[in-house]
CSV table of C-alpha atoms in Angstrom, one decimal:
chain,number,residue,atom,x,y,z
B,100,MET,CA,-35.3,28.2,-7.3
B,101,THR,CA,-37.5,25.4,-5.5
B,102,ASP,CA,-36.7,23.9,-2.2
B,103,GLY,CA,-35.8,20.7,-4.0
B,104,ASP,CA,-33.2,22.6,-6.3
B,105,GLU,CA,-31.9,24.4,-3.2
B,106,GLN,CA,-31.4,21.0,-1.4
B,107,SER,CA,-29.6,19.5,-4.5
B,108,ASP,CA,-27.5,22.6,-4.6
B,109,SER,CA,-26.5,22.4,-1.0
B,110,ASN,CA,-25.9,18.6,-1.4
B,111,SER,CA,-23.7,19.5,-4.3
B,112,ARG,CA,-21.6,21.9,-2.5
B,113,VAL,CA,-21.2,19.6,0.4
B,114,ALA,CA,-20.0,16.8,-1.8
B,115,SER,CA,-17.6,19.0,-3.5
B,116,ALA,CA,-16.1,20.0,-0.2
B,117,LEU,CA,-15.9,16.6,1.0
B,118,THR,CA,-13.3,15.5,-1.5
B,119,ARG,CA,-11.2,12.5,-0.9
B,120,ARG,CA,-8.1,14.8,-1.3
B,121,ARG,CA,-9.5,17.1,1.6
B,122,LEU,CA,-10.7,14.2,3.7
B,123,THR,CA,-7.2,12.6,3.5
B,124,ILE,CA,-5.5,16.1,4.6
B,125,ALA,CA,-7.9,16.4,7.5
B,126,GLY,CA,-7.4,12.8,8.4
B,127,THR,CA,-3.6,13.4,8.5
B,128,ILE,CA,-4.0,16.4,10.6
B,129,LEU,CA,-6.3,14.6,13.1
B,130,VAL,CA,-3.9,11.3,13.3
B,131,VAL,CA,-0.8,13.5,13.9
B,132,ALA,CA,-2.6,15.4,16.4
B,133,GLY,CA,-3.9,12.2,18.1
B,134,LEU,CA,-0.2,10.8,18.0
B,135,ALA,CA,0.9,14.0,19.6
B,136,VAL,CA,-1.8,13.7,22.5
B,137,ALA,CA,-0.7,10.0,22.8
B,138,VAL,CA,2.9,10.6,23.3
B,139,ARG,CA,2.6,13.8,25.2
B,140,GLU,CA,4.3,12.3,28.3
B,141,ILE,CA,7.4,11.5,26.3
B,142,GLU,CA,10.0,14.3,26.1
B,143,LEU,CA,10.6,15.3,22.7
B,144,ARG,CA,14.3,15.9,23.5
B,145,THR,CA,14.7,12.5,24.9
B,146,VAL,CA,13.4,11.2,21.5
B,147,VAL,CA,15.6,13.4,19.7
B,148,ALA,CA,18.5,12.2,21.8
B,149,GLU,CA,17.6,8.6,21.1
B,150,ILE,CA,17.7,9.3,17.4
B,151,ALA,CA,21.1,11.3,17.6
B,152,SER,CA,22.8,8.2,19.4
B,153,ALA,CA,21.8,5.6,16.8
B,154,ASP,CA,24.8,3.7,15.5
B,155,PRO,CA,25.4,5.2,11.8
B,156,VAL,CA,26.9,2.1,10.6
B,157,VAL,CA,23.9,0.0,11.5
B,158,LEU,CA,21.6,2.8,10.1
B,159,GLY,CA,23.7,2.5,7.0
B,160,ALA,CA,23.0,-1.1,6.8
B,161,ALA,CA,19.4,-0.6,7.2
B,162,VAL,CA,19.4,1.9,4.3
B,163,ALA,CA,21.2,-0.6,2.1
B,164,VAL,CA,18.8,-3.3,2.9
B,165,TYR,CA,15.9,-1.0,2.1
B,166,VAL,CA,17.3,0.1,-1.2
B,167,ALA,CA,17.9,-3.5,-2.1
B,168,SER,CA,14.3,-4.2,-1.7
B,169,TRP,CA,13.3,-2.0,-4.6
B,170,PRO,CA,14.6,-4.0,-7.5
B,171,LEU,CA,12.7,-6.8,-6.0
B,172,ARG,CA,9.6,-4.9,-6.0
B,173,GLY,CA,10.1,-4.1,-9.8
B,174,ARG,CA,10.7,-7.7,-10.5
B,175,ARG,CA,7.7,-8.6,-8.7
B,176,TYR,CA,5.6,-6.0,-10.6
B,177,SER,CA,6.9,-7.2,-14.0
B,178,ASP,CA,6.0,-10.8,-12.9
B,179,VAL,CA,2.3,-9.5,-12.2
B,180,LEU,CA,2.4,-7.9,-15.6
B,181,ALA,CA,3.8,-11.0,-17.4
B,182,ALA,CA,0.9,-13.2,-15.8
B,183,MET,CA,-1.3,-10.6,-17.6
B,184,GLU,CA,0.6,-11.0,-20.9
B,185,HIS,CA,2.0,-7.6,-20.9
B,186,ARG,CA,5.8,-7.7,-20.8
B,187,SER,CA,8.0,-5.3,-18.9
B,188,ASP,CA,11.8,-5.3,-18.1
B,189,THR,CA,12.7,-5.1,-14.3
B,190,ALA,CA,14.2,-1.7,-14.9
B,191,VAL,CA,11.1,0.0,-16.3
B,192,ALA,CA,9.0,-1.6,-13.5
B,193,THR,CA,11.2,-0.5,-10.7
B,194,VAL,CA,11.0,3.0,-12.1
B,195,ALA,CA,7.2,2.9,-12.3
B,196,VAL,CA,7.1,1.6,-8.6
B,197,PHE,CA,9.2,4.2,-7.5
B,198,VAL,CA,7.3,7.0,-9.2
B,199,SER,CA,3.9,6.0,-8.1
B,200,GLN,CA,5.0,5.3,-4.5
B,201,THR,CA,6.5,8.8,-4.5
B,202,ALA,CA,3.2,10.2,-5.7
B,203,ASN,CA,1.2,8.4,-3.1
B,204,LEU,CA,3.4,9.9,-0.5
B,205,ALA,CA,3.6,13.5,-1.9
B,206,ILE,CA,0.0,13.8,-3.4
B,207,PRO,CA,-3.3,13.0,-1.4
B,208,ALA,CA,-5.8,10.5,-2.5
B,209,ARG,CA,-3.3,7.7,-3.5
B,210,ALA,CA,-2.5,9.5,-7.1
B,211,GLY,CA,0.3,7.1,-7.4
B,212,ASP,CA,-2.0,4.4,-8.7
B,213,ALA,CA,-2.9,6.6,-11.8
B,214,VAL,CA,0.7,7.6,-12.2
B,215,ARG,CA,1.9,4.0,-12.3
B,216,ALA,CA,-0.8,3.2,-14.9
B,217,TYR,CA,0.2,6.1,-17.0
B,218,VAL,CA,3.9,5.2,-16.8
B,219,MET,CA,3.2,1.6,-17.9
B,220,ASN,CA,1.0,3.0,-20.6
B,221,ARG,CA,3.6,5.4,-21.9
B,222,GLN,CA,6.6,3.1,-21.6
B,223,ARG,CA,5.2,-0.4,-22.5
B,224,GLU,CA,1.8,0.4,-23.9
B,225,VAL,CA,0.0,-1.3,-20.9
B,226,PRO,CA,-3.7,-0.6,-21.2
B,227,TYR,CA,-4.9,1.4,-18.4
B,228,ALA,CA,-7.4,-1.4,-17.4
B,229,ALA,CA,-4.3,-3.9,-17.0
B,230,GLY,CA,-2.4,-1.2,-15.2
B,231,PHE,CA,-5.0,-0.8,-12.4
B,232,ALA,CA,-5.6,-4.5,-12.2
B,233,SER,CA,-1.9,-5.1,-11.8
B,234,LEU,CA,-2.0,-2.6,-8.9
B,235,THR,CA,-4.8,-4.6,-7.4
B,236,VAL,CA,-3.1,-7.8,-7.6
B,237,GLU,CA,0.1,-6.5,-6.1
B,238,ARG,CA,-1.8,-4.9,-3.2
B,239,LEU,CA,-3.5,-8.1,-2.4
B,240,PHE,CA,-0.2,-10.0,-2.4
B,241,ASP,CA,1.1,-7.2,-0.2
B,242,LEU,CA,-1.6,-7.4,2.3
B,243,ALA,CA,-1.7,-11.2,2.3
B,244,THR,CA,2.1,-11.4,2.9
B,245,ILE,CA,2.0,-8.9,5.7
B,246,ALA,CA,-0.7,-10.7,7.5
B,247,THR,CA,1.0,-13.9,7.0
B,248,LEU,CA,4.3,-12.4,8.6
B,249,ALA,CA,2.1,-10.8,11.5
B,250,VAL,CA,0.6,-14.6,12.2
B,251,LEU,CA,4.2,-16.0,12.0
B,252,ALA,CA,5.3,-13.4,14.4
B,253,MET,CA,2.6,-14.1,16.9
B,254,ALA,CA,3.0,-17.7,16.6
B,255,TRP,CA,6.6,-17.3,17.3
B,256,LEU,CA,5.8,-15.3,20.5
B,257,ALA,CA,3.4,-17.7,21.6
B,258,VAL,CA,5.7,-21.0,20.9
B,259,GLY,CA,8.5,-19.0,22.9
B,260,GLY,CA,6.2,-18.6,25.9
B,261,GLU,CA,6.5,-14.8,25.8
B,262,THR,CA,2.8,-14.2,24.9
B,263,GLY,CA,-0.2,-15.6,23.5
B,264,PRO,CA,-2.8,-13.8,21.1
B,265,LEU,CA,-5.1,-13.0,23.9
B,266,GLU,CA,-2.2,-11.8,26.0
B,267,LEU,CA,-1.0,-9.8,23.1
B,268,VAL,CA,-4.1,-7.6,22.8
B,269,THR,CA,-4.0,-7.3,26.7
B,270,GLU,CA,-0.4,-6.3,27.1
B,271,ALA,CA,-0.5,-4.2,23.9
B,272,SER,CA,-3.5,-2.2,25.1
B,273,GLY,CA,-1.9,1.0,23.3
B,274,ALA,CA,-1.9,-0.6,20.0
B,275,ARG,CA,-5.3,-2.4,20.4
B,276,THR,CA,-7.0,-0.2,17.8
B,277,ALA,CA,-4.2,-1.0,15.4
B,278,LEU,CA,-4.5,-4.5,16.0
B,279,LEU,CA,-8.1,-4.6,15.5
B,280,ALA,CA,-7.7,-2.5,12.2
B,281,ALA,CA,-4.9,-5.0,11.1
B,282,ALA,CA,-7.3,-7.9,11.8
B,283,ALA,CA,-10.1,-6.3,9.8
B,284,VAL,CA,-7.9,-5.6,6.9
B,285,SER,CA,-6.4,-9.2,6.8
B,286,THR,CA,-9.8,-10.7,7.1
B,287,ALA,CA,-11.1,-8.4,4.2
B,288,THR,CA,-8.1,-9.4,2.2
B,289,VAL,CA,-8.6,-13.2,2.6
B,290,GLY,CA,-12.2,-12.7,1.6
B,291,VAL,CA,-11.4,-10.8,-1.5
B,292,GLY,CA,-8.8,-13.2,-2.5
B,293,ALA,CA,-11.1,-16.2,-2.1
B,294,VAL,CA,-13.7,-14.4,-4.2
B,295,VAL,CA,-11.2,-13.8,-6.9
B,296,VAL,CA,-9.9,-17.2,-7.0
B,297,THR,CA,-13.2,-18.8,-6.8
B,298,SER,CA,-14.7,-16.6,-9.6
B,299,ALA,CA,-11.7,-17.1,-11.8
B,300,ARG,CA,-12.2,-20.9,-11.8
B,301,ALA,CA,-15.8,-20.7,-12.3
B,302,ASP,CA,-17.9,-20.3,-15.6
B,303,HIS,CA,-20.4,-18.0,-14.4
B,304,GLY,CA,-20.9,-16.0,-17.5
B,305,LEU,CA,-20.9,-12.7,-15.7
B,306,GLY,CA,-18.9,-10.9,-18.2
B,307,ALA,CA,-21.2,-11.7,-20.8
B,308,TRP,CA,-24.1,-10.5,-18.9
B,309,LEU,CA,-22.6,-7.2,-18.0
B,310,ARG,CA,-21.8,-6.6,-21.8
B,311,ALA,CA,-25.2,-7.4,-22.5
B,312,GLN,CA,-26.6,-4.8,-20.0
B,313,GLY,CA,-24.6,-2.2,-21.9
B,314,GLN,CA,-25.6,-2.8,-25.4
B,315,ASP,CA,-28.7,-0.6,-25.3
B,316,ARG,CA,-27.1,2.0,-23.0
B,317,PRO,CA,-24.3,3.7,-24.9
B,318,TRP,CA,-23.4,5.8,-21.9
B,319,LEU,CA,-22.8,2.7,-19.8
B,320,GLU,CA,-21.1,0.4,-22.4
B,321,GLY,CA,-17.6,1.9,-21.9
B,322,VAL,CA,-17.9,1.7,-18.1
B,323,LEU,CA,-19.1,-2.0,-18.3
B,324,GLU,CA,-16.3,-3.0,-20.7
B,325,ALA,CA,-13.7,-1.5,-18.7
B,326,ALA,CA,-14.9,-3.3,-15.6
B,327,VAL,CA,-15.0,-6.6,-17.4
B,328,GLN,CA,-11.4,-6.0,-18.7
B,329,PHE,CA,-10.2,-5.1,-15.2
B,330,ALA,CA,-11.9,-8.1,-13.6
B,331,GLY,CA,-10.5,-10.4,-16.4
B,332,ASP,CA,-6.9,-9.2,-15.9
B,333,VAL,CA,-7.2,-9.7,-12.2
B,334,GLN,CA,-8.6,-13.2,-12.4
B,335,VAL,CA,-6.1,-14.3,-15.1
B,336,VAL,CA,-3.5,-14.1,-12.5
B,337,ALA,CA,-5.7,-16.4,-10.3
B,338,ARG,CA,-5.8,-19.1,-12.8
B,339,GLN,CA,-1.9,-19.5,-12.9
B,340,PRO,CA,-0.5,-21.5,-9.9
B,341,ARG,CA,3.0,-20.9,-11.2
B,342,ALA,CA,2.4,-17.2,-11.3
B,343,LEU,CA,0.9,-17.1,-8.0
B,344,ALA,CA,3.9,-18.9,-6.4
B,345,THR,CA,6.4,-16.5,-8.3
B,346,ILE,CA,4.5,-13.4,-7.0
B,347,GLY,CA,4.1,-14.6,-3.7
B,348,THR,CA,7.6,-15.6,-3.3
B,349,GLY,CA,8.7,-12.1,-4.4
B,350,SER,CA,6.3,-10.5,-2.0
B,351,LEU,CA,7.7,-12.5,0.7
B,352,LEU,CA,11.4,-11.4,-0.1
B,353,VAL,CA,10.2,-7.7,-0.4
B,354,TRP,CA,8.3,-7.6,2.9
B,355,SER,CA,11.1,-9.6,4.7
B,356,LEU,CA,13.6,-7.0,3.7
B,357,ASP,CA,11.2,-4.4,4.9
B,358,VAL,CA,10.9,-6.0,8.2
B,359,LEU,CA,14.8,-6.5,8.3
B,360,THR,CA,15.2,-2.8,7.8
B,361,ALA,CA,13.0,-2.0,11.0
B,362,VAL,CA,15.0,-4.6,13.0
B,363,LEU,CA,18.2,-3.0,12.1
B,364,VAL,CA,16.8,0.4,13.1
B,365,LEU,CA,15.9,-1.0,16.4
B,366,ALA,CA,19.5,-2.5,16.9
B,367,ALA,CA,20.9,0.9,15.9
B,368,LEU,CA,19.1,2.5,18.8
B,369,ASP,CA,20.5,-0.1,21.3
B,370,SER,CA,17.2,-1.4,22.2
B,371,GLY,CA,18.7,-4.1,24.3
B,372,LEU,CA,16.7,-6.9,22.8
B,373,SER,CA,18.0,-10.4,21.8
B,374,ILE,CA,18.1,-11.3,18.2
B,375,GLY,CA,14.9,-13.5,18.5
B,376,ALA,CA,12.9,-10.7,20.4
B,377,LEU,CA,14.1,-8.3,17.7
B,378,LEU,CA,13.0,-10.5,14.7
B,379,SER,CA,9.6,-11.4,16.4
B,380,VAL,CA,8.5,-8.1,17.8
B,381,GLY,CA,10.1,-6.1,14.8
B,382,THR,CA,8.0,-8.4,12.4
B,383,LEU,CA,4.8,-7.8,14.3
B,384,ALA,CA,5.2,-4.1,14.6
B,385,VAL,CA,6.1,-3.6,11.1
B,386,SER,CA,3.3,-5.8,9.9
B,387,VAL,CA,0.5,-4.3,12.1
B,388,GLY,CA,1.8,-0.8,11.4
B,389,ASN,CA,1.6,-1.4,7.5
B,390,LEU,CA,-1.9,-3.1,7.9
B,391,ALA,CA,-3.1,-0.2,10.0
B,392,LYS,CA,-2.2,2.3,7.6
B,393,VAL,CA,-4.1,0.9,4.9
B,394,LEU,CA,-7.0,2.8,6.1
B,395,PRO,CA,-6.8,6.1,4.4
B,396,LEU,CA,-6.9,8.2,7.4
B,397,SER,CA,-3.6,10.1,6.9
B,398,GLN,CA,-1.3,11.1,4.1
B,399,GLY,CA,1.3,8.3,3.6
B,400,GLY,CA,0.2,6.5,6.7
B,401,VAL,CA,1.9,9.2,9.0
B,402,GLY,CA,1.0,8.8,12.5
B,403,LEU,CA,-0.8,5.6,12.1
B,404,TYR,CA,2.4,3.6,11.7
B,405,GLU,CA,4.5,5.4,14.3
B,406,ALA,CA,1.4,4.9,16.8
B,407,ALA,CA,1.0,1.2,16.1
B,408,PHE,CA,4.7,0.3,16.0
B,409,THR,CA,5.4,2.2,19.2
B,410,ALA,CA,2.5,0.7,21.2
B,411,LEU,CA,3.6,-2.9,20.1
B,412,VAL,CA,7.2,-2.4,20.9
B,413,VAL,CA,6.4,-0.9,24.2
B,414,GLY,CA,3.8,-3.3,25.2
B,415,LEU,CA,5.7,-6.5,24.4
B,416,THR,CA,9.2,-5.6,25.4
B,417,PRO,CA,11.1,-3.8,28.2
B,418,VAL,CA,12.2,-1.1,25.6
B,419,GLY,CA,11.1,2.4,26.8
B,420,ALA,CA,8.5,4.7,25.0
B,421,SER,CA,11.1,7.0,23.8
B,422,VAL,CA,13.3,4.5,22.2
B,423,ALA,CA,10.4,2.9,20.6
B,424,LEU,CA,9.0,6.0,19.2
B,425,ALA,CA,12.3,7.0,18.0
B,426,ALA,CA,12.9,3.7,16.1
B,427,ALA,CA,9.4,4.0,14.6
B,428,ILE,CA,10.1,7.6,13.4
B,429,VAL,CA,13.5,6.7,12.1
B,430,ASP,CA,12.2,3.5,10.3
B,431,HIS,CA,9.4,5.4,8.5
B,432,ALA,CA,11.4,8.4,7.8
B,433,LEU,CA,14.2,6.3,6.3
B,434,LYS,CA,11.8,4.3,4.1
B,435,ASN,CA,10.0,7.2,2.8
B,436,GLY,CA,13.2,9.2,2.3
B,437,VAL,CA,14.5,6.4,0.1
B,438,THR,CA,11.3,6.4,-1.7
B,439,LEU,CA,11.1,10.1,-2.3
B,440,LEU,CA,14.9,10.3,-3.6
B,441,GLY,CA,14.3,7.2,-5.7
B,442,GLY,CA,11.0,8.6,-7.1
B,443,VAL,CA,12.5,12.0,-7.9
B,444,GLY,CA,15.4,10.4,-9.7
B,445,ALA,CA,13.0,8.0,-11.6
B,446,GLY,CA,10.8,10.9,-12.6
B,447,ALA,CA,13.8,12.9,-13.8
B,448,TRP,CA,14.9,9.8,-15.9
B,449,LEU,CA,11.5,9.6,-17.5
B,450,GLY,CA,11.1,13.1,-18.0
B,451,LEU,CA,7.8,13.0,-16.2
B,452,SER,CA,5.6,15.5,-14.7
B,453,LEU,CA,3.6,14.2,-11.8
B,454,SER,CA,0.7,16.7,-12.5
B,455,ASP,CA,0.6,15.4,-16.2
B,456,ALA,CA,0.7,11.8,-14.9
B,457,THR,CA,-2.2,12.2,-12.5
B,458,THR,CA,-4.5,14.2,-14.8
B,459,GLN,CA,-3.8,12.0,-17.9
B,460,PRO,CA,-5.6,8.8,-16.8
B,461,GLU,CA,-8.6,11.0,-15.6
B,462,ALA,CA,-8.8,12.5,-19.1
B,463,THR,CA,-8.8,9.0,-20.5
B,464,ARG,CA,-11.7,8.1,-18.5
B,465,LYS,CA,-13.6,11.1,-19.8
B,466,THR,CA,-13.1,9.7,-23.3
B,467,GLY,CA,-15.6,7.0,-22.6
B,468,SER,CA,-13.9,4.3,-20.8
B,469,VAL,CA,-13.3,4.5,-17.1
B,470,LEU,CA,-10.1,2.6,-17.2
B,471,GLY,CA,-8.8,3.5,-20.7
B,472,GLY,CA,-8.9,2.1,-24.0
B,473,PRO,CA,-9.6,-1.5,-24.9
B,474,LYS,CA,-6.9,-4.4,-24.4
B,475,LYS,CA,-4.4,-4.5,-27.2
């Protein structure tokens, strides 16, 4: 074996070792360890006591609010599909969202994306290209809505004279990294959205050019065709102002209920905050926490969300660290618990095996098209 072959074999072994799944697991361990170090001065018994003292009635209301957000998620997803000329009733769309979100929590490397595409292909014959494109659209709306809520919360704090943007970064020093990550994700979302909308309204002929590149390259033709279909499905939504308004309204409702869930959790733990402070700080904490956990550093955002949520609440309010951490843990656990239970029920209703669902789209890619068969 030559030196070049040995180097290539070594690189191959390194690449296979550094799979996305293993990196996600390693990232989760590091983030959780980092969170443990960050809160080392908080007594675990105190946090457990705070959780145990939560008002069960208010926590029950928080669970009910979060459960109520799921049919809205299904309706929004069916609206996204409808904009792409693929019909689905709210019930099936909700089940697909439940299963995919559960897979994202339980399986590393965001396998839920493939699961949802598989479910919609099996249940409503939605092509894989459209399935993945619909997820992209939904995710862009999620990020844009969360960023908007964060900006509104900051404006509320500034108008109320409690803190301005610069003071926010200074006072919430423990959440500075999360704030910067949230700002980066928000900026990237705005940039991607602008590119999608602009390209959707421009006659640049990029699709025809890409198809022409694959005419004499059979091995590349399927990949390029799938990419063109994917981009076309995303852009078709951007050409419909009414669809944008409908999906945007649905996103606002979904994330408002998500924020209200966290606010109720804070209230259940007797944080002592006024209604205005609960709403503004709760909105900002949930928004920044969710934007920070977009970075694929841990499984299900575990650790990232709690750290950002706790640091913001402690930095901007008189609430103690133990109460803030308890609220972050309960809020995240409550939401993940509802997601897991709903996903298990949805999977049983579908008769779905998550292992089959996550391998089926990959098998489809290997047949010659990265994102599945051509649009029907």
